[in-house]
Amino acid sequence: MVETAHHNHQHPPSQVPPPPVVARPLGAARGPAYPPQEQLLQLHYCIHSNPSWVQTAVLGFQHYIVMLGTTVMIATALVPRMGGSPGDKARVIQSLLFMSGVNTLLQTWFGTRLPTVMGPSFAYIISVLAIINDFSDSTFTSEHERFTHTMRAIQGSLIVSSFLNIIIGYSNAWGNLTRFFSPIVIVPLVCVVGLGLFARGFPQLGNCVEIGLPMLILLIIGQQYLQRIHPAAGPLLERFALLVCIGIIWSFAAILTVAGAYNNVRERTKLSCRTDRSLLISSAPWIKIPYPFQWGTPIFRASHVFGMVGAALVSSAESTGTFYAASRLAGATAPPAHVLSRSIGLQGVGQLLEGIFGAAVGTTASVENVGLLGITRVGSRRAVQISTAFMVFFSIFGKFGAFFASIPLPIFAAIYCVLYGIVAAIGISFVQFANNNSLRNIYVLGLSLFLGISIPQYFVMNTDMAGHGPVKTNGGWFNDILNTIFSSPPTVALIVGTLLDNTLEARHSVEERGIPWLIPFQRRKGDIRNDEFYSYPLRISEYIPTRFL
């Protein structure tokens, strides 16, 4: 008999394949990889949220002080060349402030609705200088008559050229142009909006180093380092350190002036450093309300109008870059194409009003005030709207406005060193939505950035005191247009970036360029948040034709 038995044979365990090893990016192997963020998460208040009423009012006053520097710089550069007196300069400043307040309020209500201050633009300087030069050989009974005659010519050119922005804005032509933008175009456009203004930073500060440099150092230390000493004082220093620093350095400049530190220095140093050289307080009227055609009947001349047309185009390009920066720093999405169109159209309406009320130049979105959103981390629309009350108030009550307008310009230059840098850096942040490892993108970015700074620098260096630039043909109006356009860094960066990005392997690199991310924000109904940030207040949109929304 054969013995049988049941033997439990243990089968060898099944071989489970080890989990695949995922190769981590080189950067992630040493630290965390940060994903793209459409909105900045470190803002304390975004476009819809507001601090307390007291803090909002102080922030509004701070916006007024920041935009005041550019206003004074432009009036100081132009009025003496026109033959204007300190009293005329004070009235020009009042007119610029008044129109800035009106246009800012209109833009925050019916334009982009972003917290952007609309301030005087340097883009109009070349065109205005050309007008001044045209009357340099004319005979007038007095310098004041030459001044008023020049202002009337500026009024006429502003009025006629304003229709260009109105047409390209409300016809949606500008919005259709922005549909060709990708993050690769937005990066150099926004960067150069800040970097292109470098001449108004440290070079202006250097005119009075003993005032400008302490202001720059004190602002950085007080606004960034001292806020970390005590948690309670942190938010206040972060938001209002700029005002405190201005007060301290302004007082220091007044002490140096009274002590006689600038009695035996060059005239240029006196103008930059002394607190009593502007003569604005003594010459400004107590009460003066800007009114239509305050300088007289406008003078219309074709050559002046064509030159101003170039400035109107430049201001549109500059404002567009500033709006993109403001959207990031206010916690909003990128502005859609139809919003940019209506904002440029409204900017044209504002330029028309400026011509009627006799402003010396047109307005554009203020770069320095957008930078202020970044350092305070408050992107509140209400704070900017309240700042318009200060602009209008100090434009009417001239003595009070002249008091703040007498702040030495190197103090403003020190502030701009920080604020322009913030805007330039926020432009770099748009590259996160595209492939920044693509050599094709690197080529477009590099060439747009470099030419956006280099070409305007060439035009500025070769422009004389009369506004004559490198383009010199028999057509003066043609010269003014090209010299104005190519003297603007954002405009040159926009032209170069748009052409390269849409012609260099454009169809085969749609995703690399970041187009899929940007398209929903460019369309009216592409993203549900578009209406949240950019719709008209109340129910106004129900009564406006769709093509104008």
PDB file of C-alpha atoms in Angstrom, residues 187-340:
ATOM      1  CA  VAL A 187       6.300  90.971 -19.307  1.00  0.00           C
ATOM      2  CA  PRO A 188       8.483  93.483 -21.228  1.00  0.00           C
ATOM      3  CA  LEU A 189       5.584  95.954 -21.514  1.00  0.00           C
ATOM      4  CA  VAL A 190       5.027  96.139 -17.750  1.00  0.00           C
ATOM      5  CA  CYS A 191       8.712  95.858 -16.867  1.00  0.00           C
ATOM      6  CA  VAL A 192       9.667  98.741 -19.116  1.00  0.00           C
ATOM      7  CA  VAL A 193       6.795 100.860 -17.770  1.00  0.00           C
ATOM      8  CA  GLY A 194       8.850 100.943 -14.554  1.00  0.00           C
ATOM      9  CA  LEU A 195      12.416 100.560 -15.827  1.00  0.00           C
ATOM     10  CA  GLY A 196      11.951 103.123 -18.576  1.00  0.00           C
ATOM     11  CA  LEU A 197      11.508 105.860 -15.987  1.00  0.00           C
ATOM     12  CA  PHE A 198      14.962 105.365 -14.465  1.00  0.00           C
ATOM     13  CA  ALA A 199      15.971 108.940 -15.358  1.00  0.00           C
ATOM     14  CA  ARG A 200      13.400 110.233 -12.889  1.00  0.00           C
ATOM     15  CA  GLY A 201      14.900 108.136 -10.088  1.00  0.00           C
ATOM     16  CA  PHE A 202      18.504 108.330  -8.926  1.00  0.00           C
ATOM     17  CA  PRO A 203      19.631 110.899 -11.534  1.00  0.00           C
ATOM     18  CA  GLN A 204      17.065 113.328 -10.072  1.00  0.00           C
ATOM     19  CA  LEU A 205      17.973 112.244  -6.557  1.00  0.00           C
ATOM     20  CA  GLY A 206      21.618 113.048  -7.295  1.00  0.00           C
ATOM     21  CA  ASN A 207      20.766 116.720  -7.775  1.00  0.00           C
ATOM     22  CA  CYS A 208      20.634 116.951  -3.978  1.00  0.00           C
ATOM     23  CA  VAL A 209      22.246 113.863  -2.468  1.00  0.00           C
ATOM     24  CA  GLU A 210      22.135 115.127   1.129  1.00  0.00           C
ATOM     25  CA  ILE A 211      18.331 115.123   0.963  1.00  0.00           C
ATOM     26  CA  GLY A 212      17.510 112.417  -1.585  1.00  0.00           C
ATOM     27  CA  LEU A 213      19.817 109.669  -0.300  1.00  0.00           C
ATOM     28  CA  PRO A 214      18.659 109.892   3.359  1.00  0.00           C
ATOM     29  CA  MET A 215      15.077 109.765   2.067  1.00  0.00           C
ATOM     30  CA  LEU A 216      15.768 106.590   0.095  1.00  0.00           C
ATOM     31  CA  ILE A 217      17.576 104.864   2.983  1.00  0.00           C
ATOM     32  CA  LEU A 218      15.027 105.955   5.580  1.00  0.00           C
ATOM     33  CA  LEU A 219      12.121 104.771   3.429  1.00  0.00           C
ATOM     34  CA  ILE A 220      13.630 101.311   2.940  1.00  0.00           C
ATOM     35  CA  ILE A 221      14.529 100.880   6.615  1.00  0.00           C
ATOM     36  CA  GLY A 222      11.327 102.377   8.007  1.00  0.00           C
ATOM     37  CA  GLN A 223       8.938 100.668   5.619  1.00  0.00           C
ATOM     38  CA  GLN A 224      10.556  97.240   5.434  1.00  0.00           C
ATOM     39  CA  TYR A 225      12.719  96.620   8.503  1.00  0.00           C
ATOM     40  CA  LEU A 226      11.184  98.585  11.378  1.00  0.00           C
ATOM     41  CA  GLN A 227       7.764  97.058  10.781  1.00  0.00           C
ATOM     42  CA  ARG A 228       9.169  93.701  11.870  1.00  0.00           C
ATOM     43  CA  ILE A 229      10.218  94.945  15.300  1.00  0.00           C
ATOM     44  CA  HIS A 230       6.741  95.043  16.842  1.00  0.00           C
ATOM     45  CA  PRO A 231       3.673  93.206  15.491  1.00  0.00           C
ATOM     46  CA  ALA A 232       1.289  96.041  16.378  1.00  0.00           C
ATOM     47  CA  ALA A 233       3.298  98.719  14.612  1.00  0.00           C
ATOM     48  CA  GLY A 234       3.941  96.581  11.542  1.00  0.00           C
ATOM     49  CA  PRO A 235       0.776  97.317   9.501  1.00  0.00           C
ATOM     50  CA  LEU A 236       0.898 101.055  10.264  1.00  0.00           C
ATOM     51  CA  LEU A 237       4.552 101.380   9.259  1.00  0.00           C
ATOM     52  CA  GLU A 238       3.965  99.314   6.151  1.00  0.00           C
ATOM     53  CA  ARG A 239       1.112 101.547   4.992  1.00  0.00           C
ATOM     54  CA  PHE A 240       2.128 104.991   6.195  1.00  0.00           C
ATOM     55  CA  ALA A 241       5.938 104.966   6.532  1.00  0.00           C
ATOM     56  CA  LEU A 242       6.179 106.926   3.286  1.00  0.00           C
ATOM     57  CA  LEU A 243       4.322 109.912   4.746  1.00  0.00           C
ATOM     58  CA  VAL A 244       6.395 109.803   7.929  1.00  0.00           C
ATOM     59  CA  CYS A 245       9.659 109.703   5.962  1.00  0.00           C
ATOM     60  CA  ILE A 246       8.580 112.624   3.769  1.00  0.00           C
ATOM     61  CA  GLY A 247       7.788 114.672   6.873  1.00  0.00           C
ATOM     62  CA  ILE A 248      11.149 113.930   8.484  1.00  0.00           C
ATOM     63  CA  ILE A 249      13.309 114.628   5.406  1.00  0.00           C
ATOM     64  CA  TRP A 250      11.258 117.679   4.413  1.00  0.00           C
ATOM     65  CA  SER A 251      11.835 119.127   7.880  1.00  0.00           C
ATOM     66  CA  PHE A 252      15.529 118.302   7.574  1.00  0.00           C
ATOM     67  CA  ALA A 253      15.675 120.147   4.230  1.00  0.00           C
ATOM     68  CA  ALA A 254      13.939 123.163   5.802  1.00  0.00           C
ATOM     69  CA  ILE A 255      16.499 123.232   8.622  1.00  0.00           C
ATOM     70  CA  LEU A 256      19.380 123.136   6.130  1.00  0.00           C
ATOM     71  CA  THR A 257      17.768 125.962   4.169  1.00  0.00           C
ATOM     72  CA  VAL A 258      17.268 128.181   7.216  1.00  0.00           C
ATOM     73  CA  ALA A 259      20.765 127.405   8.506  1.00  0.00           C
ATOM     74  CA  GLY A 260      22.264 128.768   5.277  1.00  0.00           C
ATOM     75  CA  ALA A 261      23.691 125.499   3.992  1.00  0.00           C
ATOM     76  CA  TYR A 262      22.760 126.438   0.426  1.00  0.00           C
ATOM     77  CA  ASN A 263      23.672 130.116   0.404  1.00  0.00           C
ATOM     78  CA  ASN A 264      26.891 129.680  -1.577  1.00  0.00           C
ATOM     79  CA  VAL A 265      26.094 126.863  -3.982  1.00  0.00           C
ATOM     80  CA  ARG A 266      25.201 126.644  -7.657  1.00  0.00           C
ATOM     81  CA  GLU A 267      21.779 127.853  -8.793  1.00  0.00           C
ATOM     82  CA  ARG A 268      20.790 124.335  -9.849  1.00  0.00           C
ATOM     83  CA  THR A 269      21.576 123.037  -6.363  1.00  0.00           C
ATOM     84  CA  LYS A 270      19.494 125.788  -4.802  1.00  0.00           C
ATOM     85  CA  LEU A 271      16.526 124.906  -6.991  1.00  0.00           C
ATOM     86  CA  SER A 272      16.796 121.237  -6.041  1.00  0.00           C
ATOM     87  CA  CYS A 273      17.612 121.485  -2.333  1.00  0.00           C
ATOM     88  CA  ARG A 274      16.094 124.640  -0.903  1.00  0.00           C
ATOM     89  CA  THR A 275      12.499 124.567   0.318  1.00  0.00           C
ATOM     90  CA  ASP A 276      11.878 128.227  -0.525  1.00  0.00           C
ATOM     91  CA  ARG A 277      13.004 128.391  -4.168  1.00  0.00           C
ATOM     92  CA  SER A 278       9.806 127.326  -5.887  1.00  0.00           C
ATOM     93  CA  LEU A 279       7.986 130.588  -5.007  1.00  0.00           C
ATOM     94  CA  LEU A 280       4.748 128.639  -5.307  1.00  0.00           C
ATOM     95  CA  ILE A 281       3.284 129.535  -1.925  1.00  0.00           C
ATOM     96  CA  SER A 282       3.700 133.284  -2.367  1.00  0.00           C
ATOM     97  CA  SER A 283       2.436 133.322  -5.960  1.00  0.00           C
ATOM     98  CA  ALA A 284      -0.440 130.836  -5.731  1.00  0.00           C
ATOM     99  CA  PRO A 285      -3.970 132.281  -5.342  1.00  0.00           C
ATOM    100  CA  TRP A 286      -5.945 131.500  -2.222  1.00  0.00           C
ATOM    101  CA  ILE A 287      -8.957 130.287  -4.176  1.00  0.00           C
ATOM    102  CA  LYS A 288      -9.023 129.637  -7.903  1.00  0.00           C
ATOM    103  CA  ILE A 289     -11.410 127.241  -9.616  1.00  0.00           C
ATOM    104  CA  PRO A 290     -10.144 125.981 -13.011  1.00  0.00           C
ATOM    105  CA  TYR A 291     -12.728 126.713 -15.693  1.00  0.00           C
ATOM    106  CA  PRO A 292     -13.090 126.004 -19.419  1.00  0.00           C
ATOM    107  CA  PHE A 293     -10.835 127.995 -21.748  1.00  0.00           C
ATOM    108  CA  GLN A 294      -9.224 129.835 -18.847  1.00  0.00           C
ATOM    109  CA  TRP A 295      -6.260 130.828 -21.043  1.00  0.00           C
ATOM    110  CA  GLY A 296      -8.409 132.039 -23.930  1.00  0.00           C
ATOM    111  CA  THR A 297      -9.748 130.653 -27.202  1.00  0.00           C
ATOM    112  CA  PRO A 298      -7.847 127.520 -28.332  1.00  0.00           C
ATOM    113  CA  ILE A 299      -5.522 127.815 -31.320  1.00  0.00           C
ATOM    114  CA  PHE A 300      -5.682 124.977 -33.840  1.00  0.00           C
ATOM    115  CA  ARG A 301      -2.672 124.256 -36.049  1.00  0.00           C
ATOM    116  CA  ALA A 302      -2.253 121.037 -38.021  1.00  0.00           C
ATOM    117  CA  SER A 303       1.452 120.604 -37.259  1.00  0.00           C
ATOM    118  CA  HIS A 304       0.773 120.811 -33.529  1.00  0.00           C
ATOM    119  CA  VAL A 305      -2.104 118.351 -33.719  1.00  0.00           C
ATOM    120  CA  PHE A 306      -0.073 115.661 -35.528  1.00  0.00           C
ATOM    121  CA  GLY A 307       2.670 115.880 -32.924  1.00  0.00           C
ATOM    122  CA  MET A 308       0.130 115.483 -30.150  1.00  0.00           C
ATOM    123  CA  VAL A 309      -1.399 112.460 -31.896  1.00  0.00           C
ATOM    124  CA  GLY A 310       1.864 110.582 -31.318  1.00  0.00           C
ATOM    125  CA  ALA A 311       1.722 111.494 -27.636  1.00  0.00           C
ATOM    126  CA  ALA A 312      -1.868 110.226 -27.416  1.00  0.00           C
ATOM    127  CA  LEU A 313      -0.802 106.855 -28.845  1.00  0.00           C
ATOM    128  CA  VAL A 314       2.130 106.665 -26.442  1.00  0.00           C
ATOM    129  CA  SER A 315      -0.072 107.440 -23.433  1.00  0.00           C
ATOM    130  CA  SER A 316      -2.386 104.584 -24.492  1.00  0.00           C
ATOM    131  CA  ALA A 317       0.505 102.106 -24.538  1.00  0.00           C
ATOM    132  CA  GLU A 318       1.834 103.350 -21.198  1.00  0.00           C
ATOM    133  CA  SER A 319      -1.593 103.159 -19.566  1.00  0.00           C
ATOM    134  CA  THR A 320      -2.150  99.618 -20.844  1.00  0.00           C
ATOM    135  CA  GLY A 321       1.060  98.378 -19.220  1.00  0.00           C
ATOM    136  CA  THR A 322       0.190 100.194 -16.006  1.00  0.00           C
ATOM    137  CA  PHE A 323      -3.303  98.647 -15.964  1.00  0.00           C
ATOM    138  CA  TYR A 324      -1.813  95.141 -16.175  1.00  0.00           C
ATOM    139  CA  ALA A 325       0.467  95.936 -13.221  1.00  0.00           C
ATOM    140  CA  ALA A 326      -2.424  97.432 -11.225  1.00  0.00           C
ATOM    141  CA  SER A 327      -4.557  94.334 -11.776  1.00  0.00           C
ATOM    142  CA  ARG A 328      -1.905  92.148 -10.131  1.00  0.00           C
ATOM    143  CA  LEU A 329      -1.303  94.516  -7.223  1.00  0.00           C
ATOM    144  CA  ALA A 330      -5.037  94.997  -6.608  1.00  0.00           C
ATOM    145  CA  GLY A 331      -5.839  91.281  -6.461  1.00  0.00           C
ATOM    146  CA  ALA A 332      -7.827  91.323  -9.719  1.00  0.00           C
ATOM    147  CA  THR A 333      -7.556  89.213 -12.832  1.00  0.00           C
ATOM    148  CA  ALA A 334      -5.902  90.514 -15.994  1.00  0.00           C
ATOM    149  CA  PRO A 335      -8.100  93.213 -17.583  1.00  0.00           C
ATOM    150  CA  PRO A 336     -10.175  91.895 -20.524  1.00  0.00           C
ATOM    151  CA  ALA A 337      -9.850  93.373 -23.992  1.00  0.00           C
ATOM    152  CA  HIS A 338     -13.176  95.237 -23.857  1.00  0.00           C
ATOM    153  CA  VAL A 339     -12.190  96.827 -20.529  1.00  0.00           C
ATOM    154  CA  LEU A 340      -8.881  98.070 -21.949  1.00  0.00           C
TER     155      LEU A 340
END
